[in-house]
Short mmCIF file of C-alpha atoms and ligand atoms in Angstrom, two decimals:
data_model
loop_
_atom_site.label_atom_id
_atom_site.label_comp_id
_atom_site.label_asym_id
_atom_site.label_seq_id
_atom_site.Cartn_x
_atom_site.Cartn_y
_atom_site.Cartn_z
CA MET A 5 -151.49 -173.69 22.23
CA LEU A 6 -154.39 -171.85 23.86
CA ILE A 7 -155.99 -168.87 22.17
CA TYR A 8 -158.04 -166.32 24.05
CA ILE A 9 -161.33 -165.54 22.37
CA ASP A 10 -164.16 -163.62 24.05
CA GLY A 11 -163.65 -164.88 27.58
CA GLU A 12 -162.42 -168.42 26.81
CA PHE A 13 -159.04 -170.06 26.27
CA LEU A 14 -159.40 -172.53 23.41
CA PRO A 15 -157.13 -174.82 21.37
CA PRO A 16 -156.49 -173.49 17.81
CA ALA A 17 -159.00 -175.84 16.14
CA GLU A 18 -161.78 -174.53 18.38
CA ALA A 19 -160.86 -170.84 18.32
CA LYS A 20 -163.14 -169.66 15.52
CA VAL A 21 -164.87 -166.51 14.32
CA SER A 22 -168.18 -166.27 12.48
CA VAL A 23 -168.34 -165.78 8.71
CA PHE A 24 -170.55 -162.79 9.56
CA ASP A 25 -167.83 -161.08 11.60
CA HIS A 26 -167.17 -157.70 10.00
CA GLY A 27 -163.48 -158.16 10.72
CA LEU A 28 -163.57 -160.90 8.08
CA LEU A 29 -166.19 -159.36 5.78
CA TYR A 30 -164.71 -155.84 5.69
CA GLY A 31 -161.42 -155.73 7.59
CA ASP A 32 -163.40 -153.77 10.17
CA GLY A 33 -161.36 -153.96 13.36
CA VAL A 34 -158.01 -153.09 14.91
CA PHE A 35 -154.95 -155.02 16.05
CA GLU A 36 -151.52 -154.95 17.65
CA GLY A 37 -148.36 -157.02 17.25
CA ILE A 38 -146.49 -157.16 20.56
CA ARG A 39 -143.38 -158.99 21.79
CA SER A 40 -142.17 -160.40 25.03
CA TYR A 41 -138.49 -160.81 25.84
CA ASN A 42 -137.06 -162.74 28.71
CA GLY A 43 -140.41 -163.09 30.54
CA ARG A 44 -141.43 -159.44 30.12
CA VAL A 45 -143.80 -157.82 27.64
CA PHE A 46 -142.08 -154.95 25.85
CA LYS A 47 -143.94 -151.61 25.85
CA LEU A 48 -147.27 -153.27 26.65
CA ASP A 49 -148.90 -150.03 27.83
CA GLU A 50 -147.85 -148.22 24.63
CA HIS A 51 -149.31 -151.01 22.44
CA LEU A 52 -152.56 -151.05 24.44
CA GLU A 53 -152.82 -147.29 24.20
CA ARG A 54 -152.39 -147.43 20.42
CA LEU A 55 -155.02 -150.20 20.21
CA TYR A 56 -157.57 -148.15 22.15
CA ASP A 57 -156.71 -145.03 20.11
CA SER A 58 -157.16 -146.95 16.84
CA ALA A 59 -160.49 -148.32 18.12
CA LYS A 60 -161.68 -144.87 19.21
CA SER A 61 -160.86 -143.42 15.81
CA ILE A 62 -163.04 -146.01 14.03
CA MET A 63 -165.78 -145.74 16.71
CA LEU A 64 -165.23 -149.27 17.97
CA GLN A 65 -165.88 -149.71 21.67
CA ILE A 66 -163.48 -152.34 23.04
CA PRO A 67 -165.69 -154.33 25.44
CA MET A 68 -163.11 -154.45 28.25
CA PRO A 69 -161.26 -151.85 30.31
CA ILE A 70 -157.61 -151.40 29.34
CA ALA A 71 -156.36 -152.80 32.70
CA THR A 72 -158.40 -156.00 32.24
CA LEU A 73 -157.16 -156.43 28.67
CA LYS A 74 -153.59 -155.99 29.90
CA GLU A 75 -154.10 -158.73 32.49
CA THR A 76 -155.74 -160.97 29.83
CA VAL A 77 -152.69 -160.59 27.55
CA LEU A 78 -150.44 -161.64 30.45
CA GLU A 79 -152.74 -164.56 31.35
CA THR A 80 -152.65 -165.78 27.71
CA LEU A 81 -148.85 -165.85 27.90
CA ARG A 82 -148.97 -167.70 31.23
CA ARG A 83 -151.42 -170.31 29.92
CA ASN A 84 -149.00 -170.96 27.06
CA HIS A 85 -145.90 -170.98 29.33
CA LEU A 86 -144.22 -168.40 27.11
CA ARG A 87 -141.31 -166.08 27.91
CA GLU A 88 -140.14 -165.11 24.40
CA ALA A 89 -143.28 -164.56 22.36
CA TYR A 90 -145.05 -162.75 19.59
CA ILE A 91 -148.52 -161.65 20.66
CA ARG A 92 -151.28 -160.80 18.22
CA LEU A 93 -154.08 -158.84 19.83
CA ILE A 94 -157.17 -158.37 17.64
CA VAL A 95 -160.48 -156.58 18.18
CA THR A 96 -163.04 -157.12 15.43
CA ARG A 97 -166.31 -155.23 14.96
CA GLY A 98 -168.05 -158.55 15.68
CA VAL A 99 -170.96 -160.38 14.09
CA GLY A 100 -173.38 -158.35 11.95
CA ASP A 101 -175.26 -158.86 8.71
CA LEU A 102 -173.97 -158.62 5.14
CA GLY A 103 -174.35 -154.83 5.10
CA LEU A 104 -171.60 -152.37 6.03
CA ASP A 105 -173.45 -150.85 8.99
CA PRO A 106 -171.28 -151.29 12.10
CA ASP A 107 -174.31 -150.57 14.30
CA LYS A 108 -175.57 -154.01 13.31
CA CYS A 109 -172.62 -155.52 15.21
CA PRO A 110 -173.51 -155.31 18.91
CA SER A 111 -170.56 -157.28 20.36
CA PRO A 112 -166.98 -156.71 19.22
CA SER A 113 -164.73 -159.77 19.57
CA ILE A 114 -161.40 -159.82 21.37
CA ILE A 115 -158.82 -162.39 20.27
CA ILE A 116 -155.31 -162.93 21.68
CA ILE A 117 -152.87 -165.31 19.99
CA ALA A 118 -149.52 -165.81 21.71
CA ASP A 119 -146.97 -167.82 19.79
CA LYS A 120 -143.25 -168.48 19.73
CA ILE A 121 -141.41 -165.74 17.93
CA THR A 122 -139.98 -166.33 14.45
CA LEU A 123 -136.88 -164.21 14.12
CA TYR A 124 -135.48 -162.75 10.92
CA PRO A 125 -132.26 -164.43 9.75
CA GLN A 126 -129.19 -163.05 11.55
CA LYS A 127 -127.68 -162.39 8.10
CA PHE A 128 -130.14 -159.46 7.63
CA TYR A 129 -128.67 -157.70 10.67
CA GLU A 130 -125.07 -158.37 9.71
CA GLU A 131 -125.31 -157.58 6.00
CA GLY A 132 -128.31 -155.23 5.84
CA LEU A 133 -131.34 -155.30 3.54
CA ALA A 134 -131.76 -154.22 -0.07
CA ILE A 135 -135.17 -152.58 -0.48
CA VAL A 136 -137.06 -151.12 -3.44
CA THR A 137 -139.78 -148.49 -3.82
CA THR A 138 -143.23 -149.82 -4.65
CA SER A 139 -145.68 -148.08 -7.00
CA ILE A 140 -148.36 -148.57 -4.32
CA ARG A 141 -148.72 -145.34 -2.35
CA ARG A 142 -149.36 -145.37 1.39
CA ASN A 143 -153.01 -144.67 2.17
CA TYR A 144 -154.03 -141.05 2.04
CA PRO A 145 -154.73 -140.00 5.68
CA GLU A 146 -158.19 -138.78 4.68
CA ALA A 147 -158.96 -142.28 3.32
CA ILE A 148 -157.81 -145.00 5.72
CA ASN A 149 -155.51 -143.12 8.05
CA PRO A 150 -152.24 -145.10 8.36
CA ARG A 151 -152.11 -144.00 12.02
CA ILE A 152 -154.97 -146.43 12.66
CA LYS A 153 -153.64 -149.98 12.97
CA SER A 154 -156.72 -151.46 11.33
CA LEU A 155 -157.41 -154.97 10.10
CA ASN A 156 -157.59 -153.53 6.59
CA TYR A 157 -153.99 -154.11 5.48
CA LEU A 158 -154.59 -154.51 1.76
CA ASN A 159 -152.59 -151.37 0.97
CA ASN A 160 -149.53 -152.88 2.64
CA ILE A 161 -150.17 -156.34 1.18
CA LEU A 162 -150.26 -154.93 -2.37
CA ALA A 163 -146.96 -153.21 -1.65
CA LYS A 164 -145.50 -156.43 -0.25
CA ILE A 165 -146.57 -158.39 -3.37
CA GLU A 166 -144.78 -155.89 -5.60
CA GLY A 167 -141.68 -156.02 -3.41
CA LYS A 168 -141.59 -159.80 -3.48
CA GLN A 169 -141.85 -159.77 -7.26
CA ALA A 170 -138.74 -157.57 -7.28
CA GLY A 171 -137.00 -159.96 -4.87
CA ALA A 172 -137.04 -157.56 -1.90
CA VAL A 173 -137.90 -158.55 1.69
CA GLU A 174 -139.28 -155.09 2.49
CA VAL A 175 -140.58 -152.27 0.29
CA LEU A 176 -140.45 -148.51 0.57
CA MET A 177 -143.80 -146.73 0.36
CA LEU A 178 -144.23 -143.06 -0.54
CA ASN A 179 -147.27 -141.03 0.42
CA ALA A 180 -149.65 -139.54 -2.16
CA ASP A 181 -147.40 -136.45 -2.48
CA GLY A 182 -144.31 -138.54 -3.22
CA TYR A 183 -142.62 -138.10 0.16
CA VAL A 184 -141.09 -141.10 1.92
CA ALA A 185 -143.64 -142.55 4.36
CA GLU A 186 -142.57 -145.96 5.66
CA CYS A 187 -142.22 -149.60 4.61
CA SER A 188 -145.00 -152.22 4.35
CA GLY A 189 -144.55 -153.23 8.00
CA ASP A 190 -141.71 -151.09 9.35
CA ASN A 191 -140.80 -147.44 9.92
CA ILE A 192 -137.75 -145.88 8.25
CA PHE A 193 -134.84 -143.71 9.49
CA TRP A 194 -131.73 -142.30 7.83
CA VAL A 195 -128.53 -140.89 9.24
CA LYS A 196 -126.24 -138.22 7.80
CA LYS A 197 -123.36 -136.60 9.69
CA GLU A 198 -124.69 -137.45 13.19
CA LEU A 199 -128.23 -136.30 12.30
CA LEU A 200 -131.06 -138.86 12.51
CA VAL A 201 -134.19 -138.25 10.40
CA THR A 202 -137.55 -140.04 10.24
CA PRO A 203 -140.90 -139.00 8.70
CA PRO A 204 -143.44 -137.30 10.99
CA GLY A 205 -146.77 -138.94 11.90
CA HIS A 206 -148.88 -136.44 9.95
CA ILE A 207 -147.59 -137.45 6.51
CA GLY A 208 -149.40 -140.77 6.84
CA ILE A 209 -147.49 -143.47 8.70
CA LEU A 210 -148.14 -145.87 11.52
CA GLU A 211 -146.26 -144.36 14.44
CA GLY A 212 -144.38 -147.45 15.52
CA VAL A 213 -143.76 -148.30 19.14
CA THR A 214 -140.24 -149.36 18.08
CA ARG A 215 -139.82 -146.06 16.19
CA ASN A 216 -140.70 -144.10 19.30
CA SER A 217 -138.32 -146.17 21.44
CA VAL A 218 -135.48 -145.60 18.97
CA ILE A 219 -136.14 -141.84 18.94
CA GLU A 220 -135.94 -141.87 22.73
CA LEU A 221 -132.72 -143.94 22.73
CA ALA A 222 -131.13 -141.62 20.16
CA ARG A 223 -132.06 -138.56 22.25
CA GLN A 224 -130.58 -140.20 25.35
CA ALA A 225 -127.38 -140.83 23.39
CA GLY A 226 -127.24 -137.09 22.63
CA MET A 227 -127.98 -137.44 18.91
CA ARG A 228 -129.72 -134.73 16.92
CA ILE A 229 -133.02 -136.06 15.64
CA GLU A 230 -135.55 -134.55 13.24
CA GLU A 231 -139.05 -135.73 12.36
CA ARG A 232 -139.58 -134.13 8.97
CA VAL A 233 -140.71 -134.79 5.42
CA PHE A 234 -138.12 -135.87 2.85
CA THR A 235 -137.88 -137.37 -0.60
CA ARG A 236 -136.04 -140.46 -1.79
CA HIS A 237 -133.13 -138.28 -2.91
CA GLU A 238 -132.16 -137.68 0.73
CA LEU A 239 -132.38 -141.40 1.43
CA TYR A 240 -130.19 -142.25 -1.55
CA ILE A 241 -127.43 -139.90 -0.36
CA ALA A 242 -127.67 -140.79 3.35
CA ASP A 243 -124.70 -142.26 5.25
CA GLU A 244 -126.91 -144.92 6.86
CA CYS A 245 -130.47 -146.17 6.75
CA PHE A 246 -132.42 -148.57 8.97
CA LEU A 247 -135.95 -149.84 9.60
CA THR A 248 -137.76 -150.38 12.89
CA GLY A 249 -140.65 -152.64 13.87
CA THR A 250 -141.79 -155.03 16.57
CA ALA A 251 -140.75 -158.13 14.61
CA ALA A 252 -137.64 -156.66 12.94
CA GLU A 253 -136.46 -154.51 15.92
CA VAL A 254 -133.78 -152.31 14.29
CA ILE A 255 -132.58 -153.63 10.93
CA PRO A 256 -129.99 -152.01 8.63
CA VAL A 257 -130.72 -151.10 4.99
CA VAL A 258 -127.72 -150.99 2.67
CA LYS A 259 -129.33 -150.63 -0.74
CA ILE A 260 -132.40 -148.67 -1.92
CA ASP A 261 -133.59 -148.87 -5.53
CA LYS A 262 -130.15 -150.23 -6.46
CA ARG A 263 -128.33 -147.24 -4.88
CA VAL A 264 -125.73 -148.30 -2.33
CA ILE A 265 -126.30 -146.47 0.98
CA GLY A 266 -123.12 -145.12 2.54
CA ASP A 267 -120.35 -147.67 2.17
CA GLY A 268 -122.81 -150.54 1.67
CA CYS A 269 -122.38 -151.95 5.19
CA PRO A 270 -124.52 -151.45 8.32
CA GLY A 271 -123.28 -148.14 9.77
CA ALA A 272 -121.90 -147.26 13.21
CA VAL A 273 -125.00 -145.33 14.36
CA THR A 274 -127.28 -148.16 13.23
CA GLN A 275 -125.17 -150.73 15.07
CA LYS A 276 -125.16 -148.61 18.21
CA LEU A 277 -128.96 -148.30 18.07
CA ILE A 278 -129.39 -152.04 17.44
CA ALA A 279 -127.40 -152.74 20.62
CA ALA A 280 -129.19 -150.05 22.65
CA PHE A 281 -132.60 -151.32 21.52
CA ARG A 282 -131.76 -154.93 22.36
CA HIS A 283 -130.57 -153.89 25.79
CA LEU A 284 -133.80 -151.95 26.41
CA ALA A 285 -136.01 -154.80 25.15
CA ASN A 286 -134.22 -157.41 27.25
CA ASN A 287 -134.21 -155.37 30.43
CA THR A 288 -137.57 -153.56 30.60
CA GLY A 289 -141.24 -154.45 30.24
CA THR A 290 -144.23 -155.82 32.14
CA PRO A 291 -143.35 -159.07 33.98
CA ILE A 292 -145.49 -162.03 32.86
CA TYR A 293 -144.76 -164.20 35.90
CA ALA A 294 -144.71 -161.63 38.72
N1 PMP B 312 -145.53 -149.48 9.95
C1 PMP B 312 -146.46 -150.40 9.66
C2 PMP B 312 -147.30 -150.23 8.46
C3 PMP B 312 -146.61 -151.53 10.49
O1 PMP B 312 -147.52 -152.46 10.22
C4 PMP B 312 -145.78 -151.65 11.62
C5 PMP B 312 -145.93 -152.82 12.56
N2 PMP B 312 -145.63 -154.05 11.95
C6 PMP B 312 -144.81 -150.67 11.87
C7 PMP B 312 -144.74 -149.58 11.02
C8 PMP B 312 -143.90 -150.75 13.07
O2 PMP B 312 -144.64 -150.53 14.24
P1 PMP B 312 -144.20 -151.15 15.64
O3 PMP B 312 -142.83 -150.67 15.91
O4 PMP B 312 -145.20 -150.61 16.61
O5 PMP B 312 -144.27 -152.62 15.49
#
């Protein structure tokens, strides 16, 4: 495997960052998780745009134009002869001193790791997930805004730990006001009587690239879709529920806090969107080997 790091392609044992990198010391940096299907990178422009937006918000200047970074992602895939891959793109604040001051870090680091994709067990898609609500609230937007995909993921990790202790693969996170926000690494949707609902960006979520694709697919299918705030009560009484994310794609949820959702099986709308998403992912994207 060859990892891109600041202009070089290095084997894993040689791809290293400094102990003075503020990405390590403070989680000061931004990242993306991207996938390629069938020799094409899915929604690469959307992921790059979110990366540059996240960086702008934290006043981190990515030391490369977006078009060059796009080409570097593709070159990393080519060097690793990958067609189906998971790509981790990271920009850290770079090397500074032990203080917080980001101005002491003159050169941000760019890292690209492209690996084979590990898929979730097929059983999850056929049977659906059982999730639970965590006591850990999603970050308040005026603290670390969840819209920034930053290297500081402790909020989500604490949620994940609690979920694992309860035996759940994914956990539901509420925002500080008690409204449903998202899961530790996925966005959430519910369906009731042909209406599809998902929380809006402003309540404090990461606006997923998969989420946005699913909204578009649902619109194309003529479904009514609302981005609005809601409480867990509406989730509990929904006909269907599913999660979206780059790794998970579209994954059904059949139980939330021990309440059975709908009839306890992945619903018709969810299954239709799983198929539509897979078709889109397998048939669109930036070619790696043009
Ligand atoms: N929410 C959070 C907190 C995430 O980390 C992610 C990505 N793993 C998502 C939602 C889904 O985003 P995307 O569809 O862009 O992968």
